[in-house]
Coordinates of C-alpha atoms and ligand atoms in Angstrom, one line a residue:
M10 CA 0.0 0.0 0.0
D11 CA 1.7 3.2 -1.1
G12 CA -0.7 5.9 -0.3
L13 CA -4.1 7.2 0.6
N14 CA -7.2 6.4 -1.5
D15 CA -5.8 3.4 -3.2
L16 CA -8.2 0.8 -2.0
K17 CA -10.7 0.1 -4.6
M18 CA -13.2 -2.6 -4.3
E19 CA -13.3 -3.5 -8.0
K20 CA -9.5 -3.7 -8.2
L21 CA -9.3 -5.8 -5.1
A22 CA -12.0 -8.1 -6.3
D23 CA -10.1 -8.6 -9.6
E24 CA -7.0 -9.5 -7.6
L25 CA -8.9 -12.0 -5.4
K26 CA -10.4 -13.5 -8.5
R27 CA -7.1 -13.9 -10.2
G28 CA -5.6 -15.4 -7.0
A29 CA -3.1 -12.5 -6.9
L30 CA -4.4 -11.7 -3.4
H31 CA -5.9 -13.7 -0.6
P32 CA -8.4 -12.0 1.7
R33 CA -6.2 -12.9 4.7
N34 CA -3.4 -10.8 3.4
L35 CA -5.8 -8.0 2.4
I36 CA -7.3 -7.9 5.9
Q37 CA -3.8 -8.0 7.5
Q38 CA -2.8 -5.1 5.3
C39 CA -5.7 -3.1 6.4
N40 CA -5.0 -4.0 10.0
K41 CA -1.4 -2.7 9.6
Q42 CA -2.7 0.5 8.2
V43 CA -5.0 0.9 11.2
D44 CA -2.2 0.2 13.6
R45 CA 0.0 2.7 11.9
I46 CA -2.4 5.6 11.8
E47 CA -5.4 5.1 14.0
S48 CA -3.9 6.9 16.9
A49 CA -3.6 10.0 14.7
I50 CA -7.0 9.7 13.1
N51 CA -9.4 8.1 15.6
A52 CA -11.7 6.9 12.9
L53 CA -12.8 3.7 14.7
N54 CA -14.8 3.2 17.8
R55 CA -13.7 -0.4 17.9
E56 CA -11.9 -2.8 15.7
T57 CA -13.2 -6.2 14.7
F58 CA -10.3 -7.7 12.8
D59 CA -10.5 -11.0 14.8
R60 CA -14.0 -11.6 13.4
A61 CA -12.9 -10.4 10.0
V62 CA -10.3 -13.2 9.7
A63 CA -12.4 -15.9 11.4
R64 CA -12.5 -19.0 9.1
I65 CA -10.6 -17.1 6.5
D66 CA -8.7 -20.3 5.5
E67 CA -12.0 -21.7 4.2
W68 CA -12.5 -18.8 1.8
Q69 CA -12.9 -19.6 -1.8
Y70 CA -13.5 -17.4 -4.7
D71 CA -17.2 -17.4 -5.6
P72 CA -18.2 -15.6 -8.8
A73 CA -21.7 -15.0 -7.4
R74 CA -20.1 -13.0 -4.6
P75 CA -17.3 -11.1 -6.2
F76 CA -16.6 -8.9 -3.2
S77 CA -16.3 -11.8 -0.7
G78 CA -13.3 -11.2 1.5
I79 CA -13.2 -7.4 1.1
P80 CA -13.0 -5.4 4.3
Y81 CA -15.5 -2.8 5.2
V82 CA -16.3 -0.4 8.1
Q83 CA -19.8 0.2 9.6
K84 CA -20.9 3.4 11.1
D85 CA -21.5 3.0 14.8
N86 CA -25.2 3.8 14.6
I87 CA -25.9 0.7 12.4
C88 CA -26.6 -2.4 14.3
T89 CA -24.1 -5.2 14.0
T90 CA -24.9 -8.6 15.6
G91 CA -22.8 -9.2 18.8
I92 CA -20.7 -6.1 18.2
A93 CA -21.1 -3.0 20.4
T94 CA -23.0 -0.2 18.7
D95 CA -23.1 3.0 20.7
C96 CA -23.6 6.0 18.3
S97 CA -20.6 7.6 19.9
S98 CA -22.8 8.2 22.9
M99 CA -22.2 7.5 26.6
I100 CA -26.0 6.7 26.9
L101 CA -25.6 3.7 24.7
Q102 CA -22.2 2.6 26.0
G103 CA -22.2 -1.2 26.2
F104 CA -25.2 -1.8 24.0
V105 CA -24.6 -4.9 22.0
P106 CA -27.3 -5.5 19.4
P107 CA -28.7 -9.0 19.1
Y108 CA -29.5 -8.5 15.4
A109 CA -27.9 -6.9 12.4
A110 CA -29.3 -4.0 10.4
T111 CA -30.5 -5.0 7.0
V112 CA -27.6 -3.2 5.4
D113 CA -25.1 -5.0 7.5
A114 CA -26.7 -8.4 7.1
R115 CA -26.6 -7.8 3.3
A116 CA -22.9 -6.8 3.3
L117 CA -22.0 -9.9 5.3
Q118 CA -24.1 -12.1 3.0
A119 CA -22.2 -10.6 0.1
G120 CA -19.0 -11.8 1.9
F121 CA -17.7 -8.5 3.1
R122 CA -15.6 -8.7 6.2
L123 CA -16.3 -6.1 9.0
I124 CA -13.1 -4.6 10.4
G125 CA -14.5 -2.0 12.7
K126 CA -17.2 0.4 13.8
S127 CA -16.6 4.0 12.9
N128 CA -16.6 7.1 15.0
M129 CA -19.4 9.7 14.4
D130 CA -21.0 12.7 15.8
E131 CA -23.1 11.6 18.8
F132 CA -26.4 10.1 17.4
S133 CA -25.3 11.6 14.0
M134 CA -25.9 15.2 15.1
G135 CA -23.1 17.3 13.7
S136 CA -21.0 18.1 10.7
S137 CA -17.4 17.5 12.0
T138 CA -17.3 14.3 14.1
E139 CA -16.2 16.5 17.0
Y140 CA -19.4 15.9 18.9
S141 CA -18.4 12.3 19.8
A142 CA -18.2 11.0 23.3
W143 CA -15.0 9.2 22.2
G144 CA -13.1 12.2 20.9
P145 CA -12.9 13.7 17.4
T146 CA -11.8 12.0 14.3
M147 CA -9.1 13.9 12.4
N148 CA -9.0 14.5 8.6
P149 CA -6.4 12.2 7.0
W150 CA -5.2 15.0 4.6
D151 CA -4.5 17.4 7.5
T152 CA -4.9 16.1 11.0
G153 CA -5.5 19.7 12.3
R154 CA -8.8 19.7 10.5
V155 CA -12.1 17.9 10.7
P156 CA -13.1 15.1 8.5
G157 CA -16.7 16.4 8.2
G158 CA -19.5 14.6 9.8
S159 CA -21.4 13.0 11.1
S160 CA -20.0 9.9 9.3
G161 CA -16.5 11.3 9.7
G162 CA -15.0 8.1 10.9
S163 CA -16.3 6.2 7.9
A164 CA -14.9 8.8 5.4
A165 CA -11.6 9.0 7.2
A166 CA -11.3 5.2 7.3
V167 CA -11.8 5.0 3.5
A168 CA -9.6 8.1 2.8
S169 CA -6.7 6.7 4.8
G170 CA -6.7 3.2 3.3
M171 CA -8.2 1.3 6.3
A172 CA -10.9 -0.1 4.1
P173 CA -12.2 0.4 0.5
L174 CA -15.8 0.7 1.8
A175 CA -17.6 2.2 4.8
F176 CA -21.3 2.8 5.3
G177 CA -22.6 6.0 6.7
S178 CA -26.0 7.5 7.4
D179 CA -27.2 10.7 5.8
T180 CA -30.0 12.6 7.5
G181 CA -28.9 16.0 6.2
G182 CA -25.6 15.5 4.5
S183 CA -23.7 13.1 6.8
V184 CA -22.5 10.8 4.1
R185 CA -21.8 13.5 1.4
Q186 CA -20.2 16.2 3.4
P187 CA -17.5 13.9 5.1
A188 CA -16.9 12.3 1.8
A189 CA -16.2 15.7 0.3
F190 CA -13.9 16.6 3.2
C191 CA -12.0 13.4 2.9
G192 CA -11.8 13.3 -0.9
C193 CA -14.0 10.3 -1.2
V194 CA -17.2 9.4 -2.9
G195 CA -20.3 9.6 -0.8
L196 CA -23.8 8.5 -2.0
R197 CA -27.1 9.3 -0.4
P198 CA -29.7 7.1 -2.0
T199 CA -33.3 8.2 -2.5
Y200 CA -35.3 8.1 0.7
G201 CA -37.0 4.7 0.6
R202 CA -34.4 2.9 -1.5
V203 CA -32.4 1.4 1.2
S204 CA -33.8 -0.3 4.3
R205 CA -33.4 1.7 7.5
W206 CA -34.0 -1.4 9.7
G207 CA -31.4 -1.6 12.4
L208 CA -30.3 2.0 11.9
I209 CA -30.6 3.8 15.2
A210 CA -33.0 6.6 14.3
F211 CA -32.1 10.3 14.3
A212 CA -34.8 11.8 12.2
S213 CA -36.8 9.0 10.7
S214 CA -38.4 11.1 7.8
L215 CA -34.9 12.0 6.6
D216 CA -32.5 9.2 7.5
Q217 CA -30.9 7.1 4.8
I218 CA -27.9 4.8 4.7
G219 CA -25.3 5.2 2.0
P220 CA -21.8 4.0 1.1
I221 CA -18.6 5.9 1.1
T222 CA -16.0 4.6 -1.3
N223 CA -13.0 5.7 -3.4
T224 CA -14.8 5.4 -6.8
V225 CA -18.3 6.0 -8.2
R226 CA -18.3 2.4 -9.5
D227 CA -17.6 1.1 -6.1
A228 CA -20.5 3.2 -4.7
A229 CA -22.7 1.7 -7.4
H230 CA -21.6 -1.8 -6.4
A231 CA -22.2 -1.1 -2.7
L232 CA -25.7 0.3 -3.4
M233 CA -26.6 -2.8 -5.4
V234 CA -25.5 -5.0 -2.4
I235 CA -27.7 -3.0 0.1
E236 CA -30.8 -2.0 -1.7
G237 CA -33.9 -4.0 -2.5
P238 CA -37.1 -5.0 -0.8
D239 CA -37.1 -5.6 3.0
E240 CA -40.2 -6.5 4.9
F241 CA -38.8 -4.9 8.1
D242 CA -38.9 -1.2 6.9
S243 CA -42.4 -0.1 6.1
T244 CA -41.1 3.3 4.6
L245 CA -39.1 1.4 2.1
V246 CA -40.4 1.6 -1.5
Q247 CA -40.4 -2.1 -2.3
R248 CA -38.6 -2.3 -5.6
P249 CA -36.2 -4.7 -7.1
K250 CA -32.5 -4.1 -7.2
E251 CA -31.3 -2.2 -10.2
N252 CA -28.2 -2.9 -12.3
Y253 CA -26.4 0.4 -12.6
F254 CA -23.7 -1.0 -14.7
E255 CA -25.9 -1.4 -17.7
T256 CA -25.5 2.4 -18.3
I257 CA -22.8 3.7 -16.0
E258 CA -20.2 4.1 -18.7
N259 CA -22.5 5.6 -21.3
G260 CA -21.6 9.2 -20.8
M261 CA -24.0 12.0 -20.1
S262 CA -24.6 13.7 -23.5
D263 CA -28.3 13.1 -23.1
L264 CA -28.5 14.7 -19.7
R265 CA -29.6 18.3 -18.9
V266 CA -27.7 19.8 -16.2
G267 CA -29.0 22.5 -13.8
V268 CA -26.3 24.6 -12.1
L269 CA -27.1 26.0 -8.7
D270 CA -25.8 29.6 -8.8
V271 CA -23.5 30.2 -6.0
S272 CA -21.7 33.2 -7.3
F273 CA -23.9 35.6 -5.2
A274 CA -23.4 33.7 -1.9
D275 CA -20.9 35.5 0.3
W276 CA -21.0 32.4 2.6
V277 CA -19.3 30.3 0.1
D278 CA -15.6 30.2 0.2
T279 CA -13.7 31.6 -2.8
R280 CA -11.8 28.4 -3.4
V281 CA -15.0 26.4 -3.4
K282 CA -16.5 28.9 -6.0
E283 CA -13.3 28.8 -8.1
S284 CA -13.3 25.0 -8.1
F285 CA -17.1 24.9 -8.8
E286 CA -16.8 27.3 -11.8
K287 CA -14.1 25.0 -13.3
N288 CA -16.4 22.0 -12.9
V289 CA -19.4 23.8 -14.4
A290 CA -17.2 24.6 -17.4
W291 CA -16.5 20.9 -17.8
F292 CA -20.1 19.9 -17.6
D293 CA -20.8 22.6 -20.3
G294 CA -18.8 20.5 -22.7
H295 CA -20.2 17.1 -21.7
A296 CA -23.9 17.5 -20.9
K297 CA -26.8 17.9 -23.4
S298 CA -27.4 21.3 -22.0
L299 CA -26.6 23.5 -19.1
Q300 CA -28.8 26.0 -17.4
E301 CA -28.7 28.0 -14.2
I302 CA -31.3 27.2 -11.7
S303 CA -32.5 28.8 -8.6
I304 CA -34.5 27.3 -5.7
K305 CA -36.8 30.0 -4.2
S306 CA -37.1 28.3 -0.8
F307 CA -33.3 27.6 -0.6
D308 CA -32.7 30.2 2.1
M309 CA -35.4 28.8 4.3
I310 CA -34.2 25.2 4.1
L311 CA -31.6 25.4 6.9
A312 CA -34.0 26.8 9.4
A313 CA -36.8 24.3 8.4
Y314 CA -34.3 21.4 8.7
Y315 CA -33.2 22.5 12.1
I316 CA -36.8 22.5 13.3
I317 CA -38.0 19.2 11.7
A318 CA -34.9 17.1 12.5
P319 CA -34.8 18.1 16.2
A320 CA -38.5 17.6 16.5
E321 CA -38.0 14.0 15.3
V322 CA -35.0 13.7 17.6
S323 CA -37.1 14.7 20.7
S324 CA -39.3 11.8 20.1
N325 CA -36.8 9.2 18.8
L326 CA -34.4 9.8 21.6
A327 CA -37.1 9.7 24.3
R328 CA -36.5 6.0 24.7
F329 CA -33.0 6.3 26.1
D330 CA -33.1 6.4 29.9
G331 CA -29.5 5.4 30.6
I332 CA -30.7 2.4 32.7
Q333 CA -29.9 -0.7 30.6
Y334 CA -26.8 0.8 28.9
G335 CA -24.3 3.5 29.8
P336 CA -23.3 4.6 33.3
S337 CA -26.4 5.4 35.3
V338 CA -26.6 7.8 38.2
D339 CA -26.6 6.3 41.6
L340 CA -29.2 8.2 43.6
K341 CA -28.2 6.5 46.8
E342 CA -24.7 7.9 46.6
E343 CA -26.2 11.3 46.6
G344 CA -28.0 10.6 49.9
K345 CA -31.4 10.1 48.4
E346 CA -33.8 7.3 49.1
V347 CA -34.5 5.3 46.0
D348 CA -38.2 4.6 45.9
E349 CA -39.2 3.5 42.4
N350 CA -42.8 3.9 43.2
T351 CA -42.3 7.6 43.7
A352 CA -42.6 9.5 40.4
A353 CA -40.4 12.3 41.7
D354 CA -37.5 10.1 42.3
L355 CA -37.8 8.2 39.0
M356 CA -38.2 11.4 37.1
D357 CA -35.1 12.7 38.9
F358 CA -33.3 9.5 38.0
Y359 CA -34.2 9.7 34.3
R360 CA -33.3 13.4 34.2
K361 CA -29.9 12.9 35.7
N362 CA -29.1 9.8 33.6
R363 CA -30.2 11.7 30.4
G364 CA -28.3 14.8 31.5
Q365 CA -25.1 12.9 31.9
G366 CA -25.6 10.4 29.2
F367 CA -26.2 12.8 26.2
G368 CA -23.6 15.3 25.1
P369 CA -24.3 19.1 24.6
E370 CA -25.4 19.0 21.0
V371 CA -27.8 16.1 21.5
T372 CA -29.2 17.8 24.5
R373 CA -29.6 21.0 22.5
R374 CA -31.5 19.2 19.8
I375 CA -33.8 17.5 22.2
M376 CA -34.6 20.8 23.8
L377 CA -35.1 22.6 20.5
G378 CA -37.3 19.8 19.2
T379 CA -39.4 19.6 22.4
F380 CA -39.9 23.3 22.3
A381 CA -40.8 23.3 18.6
L382 CA -43.5 20.7 19.2
S383 CA -44.9 22.1 22.4
S384 CA -48.4 23.5 22.4
G385 CA -48.5 27.1 21.3
Y386 CA -45.3 26.8 19.3
Y387 CA -46.2 23.8 17.2
D388 CA -48.0 26.1 14.6
A389 CA -45.3 28.8 14.7
Y390 CA -42.4 26.5 14.2
Y391 CA -43.0 22.8 13.3
Q392 CA -46.0 23.4 11.0
R393 CA -44.2 26.3 9.3
A394 CA -41.1 24.2 8.8
Q395 CA -43.2 21.5 7.2
K396 CA -44.7 24.0 4.8
V397 CA -41.2 25.0 3.7
R398 CA -40.5 21.3 3.1
S399 CA -43.7 20.9 1.1
R400 CA -42.9 24.0 -0.9
L401 CA -39.3 22.8 -1.6
R402 CA -40.6 19.4 -2.7
A403 CA -43.1 21.0 -5.1
E404 CA -40.3 23.3 -6.5
M405 CA -38.0 20.4 -7.0
D406 CA -40.6 18.2 -8.6
K407 CA -41.1 21.0 -11.2
L408 CA -37.4 21.4 -11.7
W409 CA -37.1 17.9 -12.9
T410 CA -39.1 18.6 -15.9
D411 CA -36.4 21.0 -17.1
V412 CA -33.2 19.3 -15.9
D413 CA -32.0 15.8 -15.1
V414 CA -29.1 16.5 -12.8
I415 CA -28.4 19.4 -10.5
I416 CA -24.8 20.3 -9.6
S417 CA -23.6 22.3 -6.7
P418 CA -20.8 22.3 -4.2
T419 CA -21.1 19.8 -1.4
S420 CA -19.9 22.1 1.3
P421 CA -19.5 25.9 1.4
T422 CA -15.9 25.6 2.7
P423 CA -13.0 23.2 2.4
P424 CA -12.4 21.1 5.5
F425 CA -12.1 23.5 8.5
M426 CA -9.9 23.5 11.5
L427 CA -10.7 21.4 14.6
E428 CA -12.6 23.4 17.2
S429 CA -13.3 26.3 14.8
A430 CA -17.0 25.6 14.6
T431 CA -17.9 24.1 17.9
V432 CA -18.1 27.3 19.7
D433 CA -21.2 28.5 17.9
P434 CA -23.7 25.8 16.9
Y435 CA -25.1 28.1 14.1
E436 CA -21.6 28.2 12.6
M437 CA -21.6 24.3 12.5
Y438 CA -25.1 24.3 10.9
Q439 CA -23.9 26.5 8.1
A440 CA -21.7 23.7 6.9
D441 CA -24.9 21.9 5.8
R442 CA -26.3 24.5 3.4
F443 CA -25.9 22.5 0.2
V444 CA -26.8 19.1 1.6
L445 CA -30.1 19.6 3.1
M446 CA -32.4 20.2 0.2
Q447 CA -31.9 16.6 -1.1
A448 CA -32.7 15.2 2.2
M449 CA -35.8 17.4 2.7
A450 CA -37.0 16.5 -0.8
G451 CA -36.1 12.8 -0.6
C452 CA -33.7 13.1 -3.6
P453 CA -30.6 11.0 -4.1
A454 CA -27.3 12.8 -4.3
I455 CA -23.6 12.0 -4.6
S456 CA -20.5 13.9 -3.6
V457 CA -17.3 13.2 -5.7
N458 CA -14.0 14.9 -5.5
G459 CA -14.2 18.2 -7.5
G460 CA -10.7 19.6 -6.9
W461 CA -7.9 20.2 -4.5
T462 CA -6.6 23.2 -2.6
E463 CA -3.2 23.6 -1.2
I464 CA -2.4 25.1 2.1
D465 CA 0.8 27.2 2.5
D466 CA 2.5 27.8 5.8
D467 CA 0.2 30.6 6.7
G468 CA -2.7 28.3 6.4
V469 CA -3.8 30.2 3.3
T470 CA -5.0 27.9 0.5
K471 CA -5.1 28.1 -3.2
L472 CA -6.5 25.7 -5.8
V473 CA -3.9 23.3 -7.1
K474 CA -4.1 21.2 -10.3
S475 CA -2.6 18.0 -9.0
K476 CA -4.9 15.4 -7.7
R477 CA -2.2 12.9 -6.8
R478 CA -2.8 11.1 -3.6
N479 CA -0.3 11.3 -0.8
C480 CA 1.1 8.6 1.5
F481 CA 0.1 9.5 5.0
G482 CA 3.7 9.3 6.0
K483 CA 5.0 11.8 3.6
Y484 CA 2.0 14.0 3.2
T485 CA 1.8 17.5 1.9
K486 CA -1.1 19.8 2.9
R487 CA -3.7 19.4 0.2
L488 CA -7.4 19.5 0.9
P489 CA -10.1 18.0 -1.2
I490 CA -13.2 20.1 -2.3
G491 CA -16.4 18.2 -3.1
L492 CA -18.8 18.4 -6.0
Q493 CA -22.3 17.4 -5.5
L494 CA -24.7 15.9 -8.1
T495 CA -28.5 15.5 -7.4
T496 CA -31.2 13.8 -9.4
A497 CA -35.0 13.2 -9.0
P498 CA -36.0 10.4 -6.6
F499 CA -35.1 6.9 -7.9
M500 CA -32.9 8.2 -10.7
E501 CA -29.7 6.8 -9.2
G502 CA -29.0 5.4 -12.6
N503 CA -28.5 8.9 -14.1
L504 CA -26.8 10.1 -10.9
L505 CA -24.2 7.4 -11.0
R506 CA -23.7 7.7 -14.7
A507 CA -23.2 11.5 -14.6
A508 CA -20.8 11.2 -11.6
R509 CA -18.9 8.4 -13.2
T510 CA -18.5 10.4 -16.4
F511 CA -17.1 13.3 -14.4
E512 CA -14.8 11.1 -12.4
R513 CA -13.5 9.3 -15.4
E514 CA -11.9 12.5 -16.7
H515 CA -10.9 14.0 -13.3
V516 CA -9.4 11.4 -11.1
Ligands
LIG18 N1 -25.1 18.0 10.0 C1 -26.4 17.7 10.1 C2 -27.0 17.7 11.4 O1 -26.2 17.9 12.3 C3 -26.7 16.4 9.3 C4 -26.3 15.2 10.1 C5 -26.7 14.0 9.5 O2 -26.9 13.9 8.2 N2 -26.8 12.9 10.2 O3 -28.1 17.5 11.7

């Protein structure tokens, strides 16, 4: 292994098929990489290499399962049988699921080998992986910066050569934004395409699981592994698996591209604008047509999301009382009588357990959500936010008659410094401005690498041409900038094809 980003599922599958590589060696190689860099990156909440190599001697190449033997990382809010799953939260510390999420069961059925559970913002709330009870994950391209979030551990694991595949969950950008910050590919499928069974809920009307990989083709393979009917998720649109490879290499000369105009926005970093302009020029030469689009409700989406998501949080997280898992408060030690029949004591017990079990951002969301749903405020906040969501959906539905793909930056800024956005929650929320509309409208979207920016000694960055990957040991300061593509619901075929066409000429 001679650098970052060189683990590609397809390439590895080919080596396994030819007998040039045995999964035992591949898993060992990943284990070595984890040993070498994990202390600097903190991408994994726990490693499961022992399980990954179990009965590996019996492994045989099976053409029906071409990825059998390939390592993957699972986000720590996705249930894995017999392996602790704590959402990077104290309140779930020690929770060992007795069952696997559908996505995890399918990955295992396909023969993938789980090597670890990845760090994340607590219960997926955040955009930097700093709100983790187990400490932040660092960006493999510059360990002074964040990897994005909330699936930052998954993205950092893929970007640093720990595994060619990691799953993340995307409620409002948590797969795409960390993929952009780490120079990977991150795919958010259409809401209802991938089963949410076994995903510990954040905001159920928005949550989707998606893969983070090093190539668009690998993302397509991973999606084909995890999608498809599942009786356990009633919000799933029960449709058969698709074969994205029938069209993925067909170019995009038949696709109409809509460009989200970002030139006016003073909150978009100039290097992001510059990189985006270059990418727009490329699409001009490759798409059927290019037109600027605007979304009237765009400026209201952030506010609406930060009402709707916390409202769902306040109900989804009500079940965690800190009694079965996590350290619970000992009332006796505080000199109180424990009387479980007395509501006051029990409430006190819950309150204290929840107070110490949840971190500050989760607490803030529960309070925001409870407030927004409370009588008297429901109409003023929650209902108005839902109206914004409906309006956005209607606007986007209309847009799809004029364009097939929308392009935009993934994030308004390149990866930011650790601790620079944790002081002011609103600052952190700003990182999500380009990734919320897809979640709110239920559209699929993908983030691919759209360029690189170099940091000089003063921390000032400029765009650079070279896209060459660096070895972690001899790295130079170069930061990825993401490009995001979005399509209408269930049009992942076009989405992956357009992204692949772009990637073919850029990576
Ligand atoms: N950053 C967003 C939030 O904090 C989205 C997180 C996510 O998609 N899980 O809510």
